[in-house]
Tab-separated table of C-alpha atoms and ligand atoms in Angstrom:
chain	number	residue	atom	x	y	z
A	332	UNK	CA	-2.989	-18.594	5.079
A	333	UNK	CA	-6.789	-18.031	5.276
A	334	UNK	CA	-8.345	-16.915	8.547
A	335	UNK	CA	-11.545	-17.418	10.055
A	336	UNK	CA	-13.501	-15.080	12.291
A	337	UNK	CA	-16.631	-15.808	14.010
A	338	UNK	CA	-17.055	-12.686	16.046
A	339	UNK	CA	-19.970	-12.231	18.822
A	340	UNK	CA	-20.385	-8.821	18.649
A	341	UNK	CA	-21.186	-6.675	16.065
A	342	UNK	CA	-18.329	-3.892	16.273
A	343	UNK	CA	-16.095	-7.022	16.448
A	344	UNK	CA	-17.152	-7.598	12.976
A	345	UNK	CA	-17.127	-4.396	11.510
A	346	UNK	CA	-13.483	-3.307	12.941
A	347	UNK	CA	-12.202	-6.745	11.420
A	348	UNK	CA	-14.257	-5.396	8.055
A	349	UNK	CA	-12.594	-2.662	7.987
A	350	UNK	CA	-8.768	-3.852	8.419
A	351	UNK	CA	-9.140	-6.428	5.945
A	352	UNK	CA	-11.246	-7.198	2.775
A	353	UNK	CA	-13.649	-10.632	4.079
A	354	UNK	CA	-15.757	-12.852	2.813
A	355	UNK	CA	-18.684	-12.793	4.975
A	356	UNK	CA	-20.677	-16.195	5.354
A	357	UNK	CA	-23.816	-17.011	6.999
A	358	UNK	CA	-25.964	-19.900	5.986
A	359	UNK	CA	-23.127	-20.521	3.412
A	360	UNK	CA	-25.584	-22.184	0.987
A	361	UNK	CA	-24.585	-20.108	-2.201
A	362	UNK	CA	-21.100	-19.668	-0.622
A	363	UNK	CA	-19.856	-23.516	-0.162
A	364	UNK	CA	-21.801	-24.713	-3.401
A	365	UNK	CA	-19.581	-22.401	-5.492
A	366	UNK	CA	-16.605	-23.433	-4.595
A	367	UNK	CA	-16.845	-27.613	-4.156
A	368	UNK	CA	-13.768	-29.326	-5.559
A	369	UNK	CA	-11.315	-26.874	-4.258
A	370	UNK	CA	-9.621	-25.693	-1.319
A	371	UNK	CA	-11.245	-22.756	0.783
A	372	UNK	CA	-9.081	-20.517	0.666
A	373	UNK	CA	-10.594	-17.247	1.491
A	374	UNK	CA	-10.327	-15.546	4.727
A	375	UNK	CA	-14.139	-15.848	6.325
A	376	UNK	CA	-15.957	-13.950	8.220
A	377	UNK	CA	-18.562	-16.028	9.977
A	378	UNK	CA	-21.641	-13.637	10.562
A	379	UNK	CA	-23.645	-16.401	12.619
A	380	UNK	CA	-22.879	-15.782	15.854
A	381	UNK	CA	-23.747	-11.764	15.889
A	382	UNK	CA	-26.574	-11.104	18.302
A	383	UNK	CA	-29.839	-9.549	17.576
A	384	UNK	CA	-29.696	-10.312	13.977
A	385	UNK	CA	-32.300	-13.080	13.767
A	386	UNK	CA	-35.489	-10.776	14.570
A	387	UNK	CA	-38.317	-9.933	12.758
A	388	UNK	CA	-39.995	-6.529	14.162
A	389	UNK	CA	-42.809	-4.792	13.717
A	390	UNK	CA	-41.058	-1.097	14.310
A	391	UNK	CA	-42.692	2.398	14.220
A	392	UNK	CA	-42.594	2.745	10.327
A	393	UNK	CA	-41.692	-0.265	8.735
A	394	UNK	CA	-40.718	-3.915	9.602
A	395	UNK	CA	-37.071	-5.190	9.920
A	396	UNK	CA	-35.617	-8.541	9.230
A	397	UNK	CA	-32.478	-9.190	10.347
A	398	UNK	CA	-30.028	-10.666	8.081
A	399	UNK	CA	-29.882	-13.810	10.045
A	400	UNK	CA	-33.494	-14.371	9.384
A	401	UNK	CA	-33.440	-18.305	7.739
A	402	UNK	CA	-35.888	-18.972	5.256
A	403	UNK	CA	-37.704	-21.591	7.658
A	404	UNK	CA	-37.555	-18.030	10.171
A	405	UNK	CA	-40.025	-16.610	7.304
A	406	UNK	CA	-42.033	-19.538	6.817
A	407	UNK	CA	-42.665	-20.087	10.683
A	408	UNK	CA	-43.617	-16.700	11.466
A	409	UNK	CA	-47.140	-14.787	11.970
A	410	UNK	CA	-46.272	-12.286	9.629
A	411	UNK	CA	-49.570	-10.058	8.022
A	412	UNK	CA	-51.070	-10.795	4.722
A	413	UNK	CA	-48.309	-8.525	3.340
A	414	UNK	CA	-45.397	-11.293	3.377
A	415	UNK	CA	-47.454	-14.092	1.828
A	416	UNK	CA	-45.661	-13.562	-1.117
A	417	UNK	CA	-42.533	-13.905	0.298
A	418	UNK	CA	-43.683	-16.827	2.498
A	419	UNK	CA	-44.255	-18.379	-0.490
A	420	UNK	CA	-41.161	-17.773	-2.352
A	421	UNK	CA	-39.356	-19.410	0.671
A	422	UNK	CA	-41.195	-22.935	0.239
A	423	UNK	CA	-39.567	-22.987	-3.139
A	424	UNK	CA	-36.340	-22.177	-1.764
A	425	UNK	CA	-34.325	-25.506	-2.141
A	426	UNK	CA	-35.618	-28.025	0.523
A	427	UNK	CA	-35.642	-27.759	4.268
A	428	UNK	CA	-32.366	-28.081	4.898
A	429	UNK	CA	-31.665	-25.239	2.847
A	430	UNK	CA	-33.970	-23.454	4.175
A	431	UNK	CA	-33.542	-23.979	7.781
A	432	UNK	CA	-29.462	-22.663	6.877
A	433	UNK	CA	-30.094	-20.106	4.225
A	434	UNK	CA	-30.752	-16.460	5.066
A	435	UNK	CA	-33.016	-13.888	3.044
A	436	UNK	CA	-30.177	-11.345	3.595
A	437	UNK	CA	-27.530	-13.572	2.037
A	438	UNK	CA	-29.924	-14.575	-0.951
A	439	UNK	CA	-29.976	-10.631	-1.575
A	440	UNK	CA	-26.347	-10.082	-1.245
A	441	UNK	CA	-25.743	-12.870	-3.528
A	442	UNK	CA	-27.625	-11.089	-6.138
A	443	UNK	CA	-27.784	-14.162	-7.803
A	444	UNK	CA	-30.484	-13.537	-11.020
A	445	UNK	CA	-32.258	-16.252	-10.081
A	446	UNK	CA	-32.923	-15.461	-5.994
A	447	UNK	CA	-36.425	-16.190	-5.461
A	448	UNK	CA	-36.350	-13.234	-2.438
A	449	UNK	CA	-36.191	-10.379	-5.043
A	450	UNK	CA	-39.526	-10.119	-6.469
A	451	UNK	CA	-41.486	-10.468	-3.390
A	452	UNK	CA	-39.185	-8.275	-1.344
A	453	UNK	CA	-39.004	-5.968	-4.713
A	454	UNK	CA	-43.160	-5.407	-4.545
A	455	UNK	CA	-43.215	-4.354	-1.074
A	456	UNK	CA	-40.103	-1.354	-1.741
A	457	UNK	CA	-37.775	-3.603	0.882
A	458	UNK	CA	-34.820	-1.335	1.853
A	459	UNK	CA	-31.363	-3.014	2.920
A	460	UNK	CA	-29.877	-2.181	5.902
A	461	UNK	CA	-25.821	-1.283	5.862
A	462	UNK	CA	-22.954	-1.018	8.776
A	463	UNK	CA	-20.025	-0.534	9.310
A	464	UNK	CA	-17.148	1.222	11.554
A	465	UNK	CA	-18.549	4.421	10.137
A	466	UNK	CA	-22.070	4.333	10.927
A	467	UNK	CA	-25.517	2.566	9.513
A	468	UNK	CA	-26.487	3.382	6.071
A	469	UNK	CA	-30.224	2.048	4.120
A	470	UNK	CA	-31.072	2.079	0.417
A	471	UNK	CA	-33.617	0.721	-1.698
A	472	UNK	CA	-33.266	-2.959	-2.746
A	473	UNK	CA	-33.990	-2.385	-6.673
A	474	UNK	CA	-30.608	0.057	-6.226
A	475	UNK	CA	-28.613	-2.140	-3.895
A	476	UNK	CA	-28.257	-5.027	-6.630
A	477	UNK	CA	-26.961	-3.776	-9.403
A	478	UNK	CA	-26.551	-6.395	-11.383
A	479	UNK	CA	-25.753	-10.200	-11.577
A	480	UNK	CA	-23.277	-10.954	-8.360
A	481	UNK	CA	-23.387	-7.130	-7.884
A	482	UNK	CA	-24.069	-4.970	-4.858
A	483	UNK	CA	-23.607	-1.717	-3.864
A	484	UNK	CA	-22.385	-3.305	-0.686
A	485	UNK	CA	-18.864	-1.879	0.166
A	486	UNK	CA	-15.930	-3.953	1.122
A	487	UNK	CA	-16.138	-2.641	4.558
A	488	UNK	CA	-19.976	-2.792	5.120
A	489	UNK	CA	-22.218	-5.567	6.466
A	490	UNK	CA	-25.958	-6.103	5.770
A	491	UNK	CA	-27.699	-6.143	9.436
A	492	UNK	CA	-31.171	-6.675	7.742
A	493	UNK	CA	-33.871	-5.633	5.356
A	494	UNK	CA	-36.657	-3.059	5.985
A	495	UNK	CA	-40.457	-3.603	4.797
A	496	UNK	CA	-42.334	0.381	4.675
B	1621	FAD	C1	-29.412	-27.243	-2.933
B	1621	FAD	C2	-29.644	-25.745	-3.008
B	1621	FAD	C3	-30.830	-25.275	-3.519
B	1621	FAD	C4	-31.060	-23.886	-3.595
B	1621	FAD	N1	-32.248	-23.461	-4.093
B	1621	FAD	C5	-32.491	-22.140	-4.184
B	1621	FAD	C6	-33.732	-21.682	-4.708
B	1621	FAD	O1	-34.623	-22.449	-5.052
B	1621	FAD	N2	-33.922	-20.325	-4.802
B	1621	FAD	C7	-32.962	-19.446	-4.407
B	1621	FAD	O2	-33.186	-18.234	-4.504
B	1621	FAD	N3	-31.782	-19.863	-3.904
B	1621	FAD	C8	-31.515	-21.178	-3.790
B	1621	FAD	N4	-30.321	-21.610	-3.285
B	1621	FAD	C9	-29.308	-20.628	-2.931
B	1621	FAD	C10	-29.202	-20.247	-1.436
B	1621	FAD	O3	-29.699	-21.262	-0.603
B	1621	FAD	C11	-29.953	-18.942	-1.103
B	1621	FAD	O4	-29.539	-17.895	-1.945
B	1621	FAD	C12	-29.741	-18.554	0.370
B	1621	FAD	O5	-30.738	-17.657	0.743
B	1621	FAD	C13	-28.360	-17.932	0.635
B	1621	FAD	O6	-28.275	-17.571	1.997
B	1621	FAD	P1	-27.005	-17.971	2.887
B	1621	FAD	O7	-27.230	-17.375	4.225
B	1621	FAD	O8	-26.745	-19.421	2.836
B	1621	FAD	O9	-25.844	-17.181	2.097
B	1621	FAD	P2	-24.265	-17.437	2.102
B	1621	FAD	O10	-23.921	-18.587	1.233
B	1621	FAD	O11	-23.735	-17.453	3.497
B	1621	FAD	O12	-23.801	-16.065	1.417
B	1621	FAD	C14	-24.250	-15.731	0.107
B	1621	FAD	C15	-23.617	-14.400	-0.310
B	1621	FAD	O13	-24.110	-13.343	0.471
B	1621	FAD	C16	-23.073	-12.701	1.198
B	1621	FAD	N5	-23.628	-12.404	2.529
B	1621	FAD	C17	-24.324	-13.251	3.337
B	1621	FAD	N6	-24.761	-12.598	4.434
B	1621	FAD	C18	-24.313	-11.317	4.319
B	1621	FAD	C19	-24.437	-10.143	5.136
B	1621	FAD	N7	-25.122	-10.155	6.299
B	1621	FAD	N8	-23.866	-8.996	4.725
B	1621	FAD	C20	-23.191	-8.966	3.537
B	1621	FAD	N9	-23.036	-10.025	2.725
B	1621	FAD	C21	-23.587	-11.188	3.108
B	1621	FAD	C22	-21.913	-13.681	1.199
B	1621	FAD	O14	-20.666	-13.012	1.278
B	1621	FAD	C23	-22.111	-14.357	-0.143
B	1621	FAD	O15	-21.577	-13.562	-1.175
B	1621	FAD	C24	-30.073	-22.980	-3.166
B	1621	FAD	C25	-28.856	-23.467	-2.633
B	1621	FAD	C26	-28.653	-24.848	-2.545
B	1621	FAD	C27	-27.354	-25.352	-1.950
């Protein structure tokens, strides 16, 4: 039978990571498209209640946004000159519903060929942000995606967010 988790805190989510392999949702707008016309039956992990993961930061050496940054997050924000590219990338994303749902983080785990947050996030040498029961790992977006639908992302690991230099 599938399962669904919506955990609160974060080491909720990466214990249940690690005990089973999950399919982690958040705005679900790649994830529910691509499977219409049959049942779900995958056992879910429902990122969108974590805490702390909807911030954008300025931090000491780059800045972080967390994977539950929406598109509409990106648009709204005073952000520098720096993320007008990406600003504008998210006005093309779908319409406002989509956007207001859909995250940045799971348009880059996606790794769809056609996600409109890799070039601009590409330009400015993004890194992604991993966890999971064994600690916080970061890597370069261009080596994160590996190809179409592929991530270095391990079954185990969550993306917590995506770091600007
Ligand atoms: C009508 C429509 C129009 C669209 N138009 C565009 C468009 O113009 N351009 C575009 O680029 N995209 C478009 N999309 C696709 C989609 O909206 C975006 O890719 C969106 O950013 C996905 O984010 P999400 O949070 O909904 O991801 P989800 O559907 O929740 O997840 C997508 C994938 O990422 C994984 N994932 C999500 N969060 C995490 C995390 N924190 N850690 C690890 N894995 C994670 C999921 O397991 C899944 O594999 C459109 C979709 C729809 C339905």
């Amino acid at each position: 039978m599938a399962g669904y988790l919506r955990p609160t805190e974060l080491n909720e989510a990466l214990s249940a990571l690690e005990a089973a392999p999950l399919v982690i949702v958040a705005g679900g707008t790649d994830y529910y498209p691509a499977r219409v016309g049959r049942p779900l039956d995958d056992d879910v992990l429902d990122v969108t209640a974590l805490p702390g993961l909807r911030d954008m930061a300025e931090l000491d050496d780059c800045w972080r946004i967390g994977a539950l940054v929406t598109w509409t997050d990106i648009i709204r924000a005073d952000l520098p000159p720096l993320f007008d590219g990406l600003k504008l990338a998210a006005r093309e994303v779908g319409g406002p519903q989509v956007q207001n749902a859909g995250t940045l983080a799971g348009n880059i785990c996606n790794a769809s060929p056609a996600a409109d947050g890799m070039p601009g996030l590409l330009a400015l040498d993004a890194e992604i942000e991993l966890a999971s029961v064994a600690g916080a790992r970061k890597m370069p977006l261009g080596e994160f995606v590996t190809g179409n639908r592929r991530t270095e992302r391990r079954a185990n690991e969550l993306v917590t967010g995506i770091r600007i230099p």
